[in-house]
């Protein structure tokens, strides 16, 4: 792996990730700040590069290894309910004192949980709901930065149909690691997507309609909303997104790109929405899992996010078997995606302290323990219907019409 991903490139990747954290904070990092690095064992080379860079910056890296597929299987299959829903003491206190978290995804196996009962996975996930809500609040207030990324593995390469070397090259290109100054490139992309987000937020949009060969979906962005650009939450990220009023989503949506969610592969997802609820759902593969997820809780059948990726920014042009990459698909026609489940509260335009549960419900922000991105890469046109009665094309042929 050293030859596939030289240390110089790992160090540049580490700089990009720390830069992604800095984009999100309202104040700069200081000496002795705590940065948690959560990583899969196969991502150790990148974790080591991050550790070294944080030591140089006089910060405190705290390493946290993720569960292996064998460990996950033990938890989901052989544990008691008490073990399944156990939340470790001290974890909340650690994350409360951290200024940043970097999650490196590098799975040893893909689709490893195909035979696991989804109810076990959901029960385990729900045990940390309050913890995740606490983290989200800190992120909204700008006191905690969080970014996620991918490290190449044979399992990811196999699922995407590449050799490991080919996958690594595509990942490096997607993260701009083949450029002289990758961190500077990501600052430029953040500025460009932020400009587009401001342009969209400045329009008085009543409804948005997405039309392609297999999609005809419309919704209202909702009151007190702001579009967001690439803000360092993922690397790579080229998207511009909003959490719409979930009650207003109507029509048909098709995800032509396969989706890997909770270690399950699902593809060819068709959804039909009526007044914000997915009333019909089918899939060419993984349909039973899809239907199980739609029953996860009261918000799992509603939309929490709508996102667009401009093909002129994105360097992802092939299925990569990892959502962080796939949701930023560029290709010939760019892409859009919806997320079933939890809304993204940074798209609220007011003070974050106003966002209690009754106010979120009143504005049409969705609440759920799930957030599942489903990507459409078809040629499409997206039209904004404005308050003054005019119609404006905001996205066509894979690019924003700014």
PDB file of C-alpha atoms in Angstrom, residues 7-200:
ATOM      1  CA  UNK A   7       3.717   9.084   2.379  1.00  0.00           C
ATOM      2  CA  UNK A   8       3.931  12.512   0.701  1.00  0.00           C
ATOM      3  CA  UNK A   9       0.396  12.038  -0.631  1.00  0.00           C
ATOM      4  CA  UNK A  10      -0.820  10.772   2.749  1.00  0.00           C
ATOM      5  CA  UNK A  11       0.582  13.908   4.352  1.00  0.00           C
ATOM      6  CA  UNK A  12      -1.207  16.102   1.790  1.00  0.00           C
ATOM      7  CA  UNK A  13      -4.408  14.147   2.456  1.00  0.00           C
ATOM      8  CA  UNK A  14      -3.935  14.793   6.188  1.00  0.00           C
ATOM      9  CA  UNK A  15      -3.503  18.532   5.526  1.00  0.00           C
ATOM     10  CA  UNK A  16      -6.732  18.552   3.495  1.00  0.00           C
ATOM     11  CA  UNK A  17      -8.627  16.835   6.324  1.00  0.00           C
ATOM     12  CA  UNK A  18      -7.372  19.231   8.985  1.00  0.00           C
ATOM     13  CA  UNK A  19      -8.206  22.109   6.643  1.00  0.00           C
ATOM     14  CA  UNK A  20     -11.716  20.681   6.288  1.00  0.00           C
ATOM     15  CA  UNK A  21     -12.112  20.852  10.068  1.00  0.00           C
ATOM     16  CA  UNK A  22     -10.839  24.436  10.161  1.00  0.00           C
ATOM     17  CA  UNK A  23     -13.458  25.494   7.593  1.00  0.00           C
ATOM     18  CA  UNK A  24     -16.224  24.596  10.039  1.00  0.00           C
ATOM     19  CA  UNK A  25     -14.976  26.217  13.245  1.00  0.00           C
ATOM     20  CA  UNK A  26     -15.817  29.737  14.330  1.00  0.00           C
ATOM     21  CA  UNK A  27     -12.383  30.035  15.969  1.00  0.00           C
ATOM     22  CA  UNK A  28      -8.991  28.614  15.009  1.00  0.00           C
ATOM     23  CA  UNK A  29      -7.430  25.523  16.531  1.00  0.00           C
ATOM     24  CA  UNK A  30      -5.218  26.116  19.536  1.00  0.00           C
ATOM     25  CA  UNK A  31      -2.405  24.216  21.208  1.00  0.00           C
ATOM     26  CA  UNK A  32      -3.658  21.227  23.189  1.00  0.00           C
ATOM     27  CA  UNK A  33      -6.986  21.003  21.309  1.00  0.00           C
ATOM     28  CA  UNK A  34      -8.280  17.413  21.203  1.00  0.00           C
ATOM     29  CA  UNK A  35      -8.847  15.850  17.763  1.00  0.00           C
ATOM     30  CA  UNK A  36     -10.416  12.385  17.636  1.00  0.00           C
ATOM     31  CA  UNK A  37      -9.356  10.173  14.732  1.00  0.00           C
ATOM     32  CA  UNK A  38     -11.741   7.259  14.267  1.00  0.00           C
ATOM     33  CA  UNK A  39     -10.510   4.821  11.661  1.00  0.00           C
ATOM     34  CA  UNK A  40     -10.769   1.294  10.318  1.00  0.00           C
ATOM     35  CA  UNK A  41      -7.631  -0.812  10.819  1.00  0.00           C
ATOM     36  CA  UNK A  42      -6.863  -0.824   7.107  1.00  0.00           C
ATOM     37  CA  UNK A  43      -6.604   3.003   7.198  1.00  0.00           C
ATOM     38  CA  UNK A  44      -3.668   2.967   9.635  1.00  0.00           C
ATOM     39  CA  UNK A  45      -1.229   4.668   7.186  1.00  0.00           C
ATOM     40  CA  UNK A  46      -3.505   7.721   6.869  1.00  0.00           C
ATOM     41  CA  UNK A  47      -4.244   7.694  10.609  1.00  0.00           C
ATOM     42  CA  UNK A  48      -0.489   7.722  11.276  1.00  0.00           C
ATOM     43  CA  UNK A  49       0.009  10.678   8.915  1.00  0.00           C
ATOM     44  CA  UNK A  50      -2.751  12.587  10.702  1.00  0.00           C
ATOM     45  CA  UNK A  51      -1.307  11.712  14.097  1.00  0.00           C
ATOM     46  CA  UNK A  52       2.114  13.044  13.086  1.00  0.00           C
ATOM     47  CA  UNK A  53       0.695  16.290  11.674  1.00  0.00           C
ATOM     48  CA  UNK A  54      -1.416  16.948  14.777  1.00  0.00           C
ATOM     49  CA  UNK A  55       1.622  16.344  17.026  1.00  0.00           C
ATOM     50  CA  UNK A  56       3.533  18.900  14.928  1.00  0.00           C
ATOM     51  CA  UNK A  57       0.700  21.367  15.508  1.00  0.00           C
ATOM     52  CA  UNK A  58       0.877  20.783  19.290  1.00  0.00           C
ATOM     53  CA  UNK A  59      -2.592  19.273  19.473  1.00  0.00           C
ATOM     54  CA  UNK A  60      -3.763  16.088  21.170  1.00  0.00           C
ATOM     55  CA  UNK A  61      -4.770  13.291  18.749  1.00  0.00           C
ATOM     56  CA  UNK A  62      -6.987  10.639  20.324  1.00  0.00           C
ATOM     57  CA  UNK A  63      -7.161   7.422  18.305  1.00  0.00           C
ATOM     58  CA  UNK A  64     -10.322   5.321  18.132  1.00  0.00           C
ATOM     59  CA  UNK A  65     -10.436   2.168  16.012  1.00  0.00           C
ATOM     60  CA  UNK A  66     -13.742   1.116  14.494  1.00  0.00           C
ATOM     61  CA  UNK A  67     -15.218  -2.367  14.888  1.00  0.00           C
ATOM     62  CA  UNK A  68     -14.073  -5.007  12.418  1.00  0.00           C
ATOM     63  CA  UNK A  69     -16.694  -6.978  10.429  1.00  0.00           C
ATOM     64  CA  UNK A  70     -16.185  -9.940  12.810  1.00  0.00           C
ATOM     65  CA  UNK A  71     -16.806  -7.707  15.839  1.00  0.00           C
ATOM     66  CA  UNK A  72     -19.940  -6.261  14.250  1.00  0.00           C
ATOM     67  CA  UNK A  73     -21.226  -9.765  13.567  1.00  0.00           C
ATOM     68  CA  UNK A  74     -20.711 -10.713  17.230  1.00  0.00           C
ATOM     69  CA  UNK A  75     -22.644  -7.654  18.392  1.00  0.00           C
ATOM     70  CA  UNK A  76     -25.513  -8.086  15.924  1.00  0.00           C
ATOM     71  CA  UNK A  77     -25.853 -11.878  16.175  1.00  0.00           C
ATOM     72  CA  UNK A  78     -24.574 -13.143  19.528  1.00  0.00           C
ATOM     73  CA  UNK A  79     -25.096 -10.287  21.978  1.00  0.00           C
ATOM     74  CA  UNK A  80     -27.884  -9.847  24.503  1.00  0.00           C
ATOM     75  CA  UNK A  81     -30.177  -6.847  24.166  1.00  0.00           C
ATOM     76  CA  UNK A  82     -28.230  -5.126  26.948  1.00  0.00           C
ATOM     77  CA  UNK A  83     -24.967  -5.630  25.063  1.00  0.00           C
ATOM     78  CA  UNK A  84     -26.545  -4.567  21.770  1.00  0.00           C
ATOM     79  CA  UNK A  85     -27.712  -1.243  23.242  1.00  0.00           C
ATOM     80  CA  UNK A  86     -24.706  -0.635  25.528  1.00  0.00           C
ATOM     81  CA  UNK A  87     -23.183   2.850  25.356  1.00  0.00           C
ATOM     82  CA  UNK A  88     -19.650   3.091  26.778  1.00  0.00           C
ATOM     83  CA  UNK A  89     -19.104   5.339  29.799  1.00  0.00           C
ATOM     84  CA  UNK A  90     -16.817   8.293  29.235  1.00  0.00           C
ATOM     85  CA  UNK A  91     -17.492   8.559  25.482  1.00  0.00           C
ATOM     86  CA  UNK A  92     -19.831  11.533  25.856  1.00  0.00           C
ATOM     87  CA  UNK A  93     -17.302  13.351  28.057  1.00  0.00           C
ATOM     88  CA  UNK A  94     -14.495  12.720  25.556  1.00  0.00           C
ATOM     89  CA  UNK A  95     -16.468  14.036  22.603  1.00  0.00           C
ATOM     90  CA  UNK A  96     -17.697  17.010  24.651  1.00  0.00           C
ATOM     91  CA  UNK A  97     -14.089  18.155  25.066  1.00  0.00           C
ATOM     92  CA  UNK A  98     -12.967  17.482  21.464  1.00  0.00           C
ATOM     93  CA  UNK A  99     -12.662  20.307  18.937  1.00  0.00           C
ATOM     94  CA  UNK A 100     -12.658  18.011  15.919  1.00  0.00           C
ATOM     95  CA  UNK A 101     -13.398  14.485  14.705  1.00  0.00           C
ATOM     96  CA  UNK A 102     -11.995  12.815  11.583  1.00  0.00           C
ATOM     97  CA  UNK A 103     -13.656   9.553  10.495  1.00  0.00           C
ATOM     98  CA  UNK A 104     -11.700   7.455   7.989  1.00  0.00           C
ATOM     99  CA  UNK A 105     -13.745   4.779   6.197  1.00  0.00           C
ATOM    100  CA  UNK A 106     -11.686   1.830   4.975  1.00  0.00           C
ATOM    101  CA  UNK A 107     -13.827  -1.328   5.120  1.00  0.00           C
ATOM    102  CA  UNK A 108     -12.209  -4.746   5.040  1.00  0.00           C
ATOM    103  CA  UNK A 109     -15.425  -6.106   3.538  1.00  0.00           C
ATOM    104  CA  UNK A 110     -18.258  -4.481   1.605  1.00  0.00           C
ATOM    105  CA  UNK A 111     -21.814  -5.728   1.986  1.00  0.00           C
ATOM    106  CA  UNK A 112     -20.597  -7.785   4.951  1.00  0.00           C
ATOM    107  CA  UNK A 113     -23.831  -7.429   6.912  1.00  0.00           C
ATOM    108  CA  UNK A 114     -26.103  -8.764   4.167  1.00  0.00           C
ATOM    109  CA  UNK A 115     -27.367 -11.636   6.329  1.00  0.00           C
ATOM    110  CA  UNK A 116     -27.743  -9.610   9.545  1.00  0.00           C
ATOM    111  CA  UNK A 117     -31.223  -8.732  10.796  1.00  0.00           C
ATOM    112  CA  UNK A 118     -31.637  -4.966  10.112  1.00  0.00           C
ATOM    113  CA  UNK A 119     -33.607  -4.638  13.360  1.00  0.00           C
ATOM    114  CA  UNK A 120     -30.472  -5.541  15.329  1.00  0.00           C
ATOM    115  CA  UNK A 121     -28.460  -2.900  13.479  1.00  0.00           C
ATOM    116  CA  UNK A 122     -31.155  -0.269  14.081  1.00  0.00           C
ATOM    117  CA  UNK A 123     -31.432  -1.125  17.786  1.00  0.00           C
ATOM    118  CA  UNK A 124     -27.675  -0.713  18.156  1.00  0.00           C
ATOM    119  CA  UNK A 125     -27.784   2.592  16.289  1.00  0.00           C
ATOM    120  CA  UNK A 126     -30.718   3.988  18.271  1.00  0.00           C
ATOM    121  CA  UNK A 127     -28.842   3.427  21.531  1.00  0.00           C
ATOM    122  CA  UNK A 128     -26.598   6.363  20.600  1.00  0.00           C
ATOM    123  CA  UNK A 129     -29.353   8.707  19.339  1.00  0.00           C
ATOM    124  CA  UNK A 130     -29.002  11.164  22.234  1.00  0.00           C
ATOM    125  CA  UNK A 131     -25.225  11.140  21.807  1.00  0.00           C
ATOM    126  CA  UNK A 132     -25.521  11.967  18.096  1.00  0.00           C
ATOM    127  CA  UNK A 133     -28.041  14.737  18.796  1.00  0.00           C
ATOM    128  CA  UNK A 134     -25.616  16.228  21.305  1.00  0.00           C
ATOM    129  CA  UNK A 135     -22.848  16.188  18.679  1.00  0.00           C
ATOM    130  CA  UNK A 136     -25.118  17.771  16.062  1.00  0.00           C
ATOM    131  CA  UNK A 137     -25.910  20.636  18.422  1.00  0.00           C
ATOM    132  CA  UNK A 138     -22.201  21.318  18.963  1.00  0.00           C
ATOM    133  CA  UNK A 139     -21.580  21.193  15.205  1.00  0.00           C
ATOM    134  CA  UNK A 140     -24.369  23.711  14.549  1.00  0.00           C
ATOM    135  CA  UNK A 141     -22.929  26.088  17.142  1.00  0.00           C
ATOM    136  CA  UNK A 142     -19.489  25.808  15.537  1.00  0.00           C
ATOM    137  CA  UNK A 143     -17.770  24.368  18.610  1.00  0.00           C
ATOM    138  CA  UNK A 144     -17.136  20.930  17.037  1.00  0.00           C
ATOM    139  CA  UNK A 145     -15.853  20.190  13.535  1.00  0.00           C
ATOM    140  CA  UNK A 146     -16.421  16.805  11.929  1.00  0.00           C
ATOM    141  CA  UNK A 147     -15.197  15.461   8.606  1.00  0.00           C
ATOM    142  CA  UNK A 148     -15.286  12.031   6.959  1.00  0.00           C
ATOM    143  CA  UNK A 149     -13.151  10.549   4.217  1.00  0.00           C
ATOM    144  CA  UNK A 150     -12.231   7.303   2.466  1.00  0.00           C
ATOM    145  CA  UNK A 151      -9.042   5.258   2.367  1.00  0.00           C
ATOM    146  CA  UNK A 152      -8.686   2.711  -0.472  1.00  0.00           C
ATOM    147  CA  UNK A 153      -9.115  -0.988   0.275  1.00  0.00           C
ATOM    148  CA  UNK A 154      -9.296  -4.110  -1.837  1.00  0.00           C
ATOM    149  CA  UNK A 155     -12.936  -4.592  -0.818  1.00  0.00           C
ATOM    150  CA  UNK A 156     -13.926  -1.143  -2.113  1.00  0.00           C
ATOM    151  CA  UNK A 157     -11.955  -1.672  -5.320  1.00  0.00           C
ATOM    152  CA  UNK A 158     -13.519  -5.084  -5.956  1.00  0.00           C
ATOM    153  CA  UNK A 159     -17.060  -3.774  -5.452  1.00  0.00           C
ATOM    154  CA  UNK A 160     -16.427  -0.823  -7.772  1.00  0.00           C
ATOM    155  CA  UNK A 161     -14.874  -3.072 -10.428  1.00  0.00           C
ATOM    156  CA  UNK A 162     -11.308  -1.750 -10.246  1.00  0.00           C
ATOM    157  CA  UNK A 163      -7.902  -3.018  -9.241  1.00  0.00           C
ATOM    158  CA  UNK A 164      -6.679  -1.572  -5.953  1.00  0.00           C
ATOM    159  CA  UNK A 165      -4.195   0.617  -7.817  1.00  0.00           C
ATOM    160  CA  UNK A 166      -6.905   1.953 -10.153  1.00  0.00           C
ATOM    161  CA  UNK A 167      -9.221   2.685  -7.221  1.00  0.00           C
ATOM    162  CA  UNK A 168      -6.434   4.497  -5.364  1.00  0.00           C
ATOM    163  CA  UNK A 169      -5.690   6.696  -8.380  1.00  0.00           C
ATOM    164  CA  UNK A 170      -9.378   7.570  -8.759  1.00  0.00           C
ATOM    165  CA  UNK A 171      -9.651   8.407  -5.063  1.00  0.00           C
ATOM    166  CA  UNK A 172      -6.530  10.592  -5.190  1.00  0.00           C
ATOM    167  CA  UNK A 173      -7.929  12.408  -8.214  1.00  0.00           C
ATOM    168  CA  UNK A 174     -11.340  12.866  -6.536  1.00  0.00           C
ATOM    169  CA  UNK A 175      -9.609  14.456  -3.516  1.00  0.00           C
ATOM    170  CA  UNK A 176      -7.395  16.660  -5.733  1.00  0.00           C
ATOM    171  CA  UNK A 177      -4.325  14.989  -4.230  1.00  0.00           C
ATOM    172  CA  UNK A 178      -2.675  15.003  -7.656  1.00  0.00           C
ATOM    173  CA  UNK A 179      -2.613  18.828  -7.628  1.00  0.00           C
ATOM    174  CA  UNK A 180       0.362  20.893  -6.406  1.00  0.00           C
ATOM    175  CA  UNK A 181      -1.583  22.236  -3.398  1.00  0.00           C
ATOM    176  CA  UNK A 182      -4.646  20.080  -2.613  1.00  0.00           C
ATOM    177  CA  UNK A 183      -5.641  22.109   0.465  1.00  0.00           C
ATOM    178  CA  UNK A 184      -5.776  25.277  -1.659  1.00  0.00           C
ATOM    179  CA  UNK A 185      -7.907  23.504  -4.266  1.00  0.00           C
ATOM    180  CA  UNK A 186     -10.451  22.606  -1.580  1.00  0.00           C
ATOM    181  CA  UNK A 187     -10.577  26.208  -0.387  1.00  0.00           C
ATOM    182  CA  UNK A 188     -11.420  27.243  -3.973  1.00  0.00           C
ATOM    183  CA  UNK A 189     -14.155  24.601  -4.227  1.00  0.00           C
ATOM    184  CA  UNK A 190     -15.615  25.723  -0.893  1.00  0.00           C
ATOM    185  CA  UNK A 191     -15.684  29.316  -2.153  1.00  0.00           C
ATOM    186  CA  UNK A 192     -17.310  28.342  -5.478  1.00  0.00           C
ATOM    187  CA  UNK A 193     -20.009  26.167  -3.907  1.00  0.00           C
ATOM    188  CA  UNK A 194     -20.667  28.796  -1.227  1.00  0.00           C
ATOM    189  CA  UNK A 195     -21.198  31.370  -4.001  1.00  0.00           C
ATOM    190  CA  UNK A 196     -23.744  29.076  -5.663  1.00  0.00           C
ATOM    191  CA  UNK A 197     -25.455  28.471  -2.301  1.00  0.00           C
ATOM    192  CA  UNK A 198     -25.772  32.238  -1.734  1.00  0.00           C
ATOM    193  CA  UNK A 199     -27.166  32.659  -5.264  1.00  0.00           C
ATOM    194  CA  UNK A 200     -29.841  30.037  -4.634  1.00  0.00           C
TER     195      UNK A 200
END
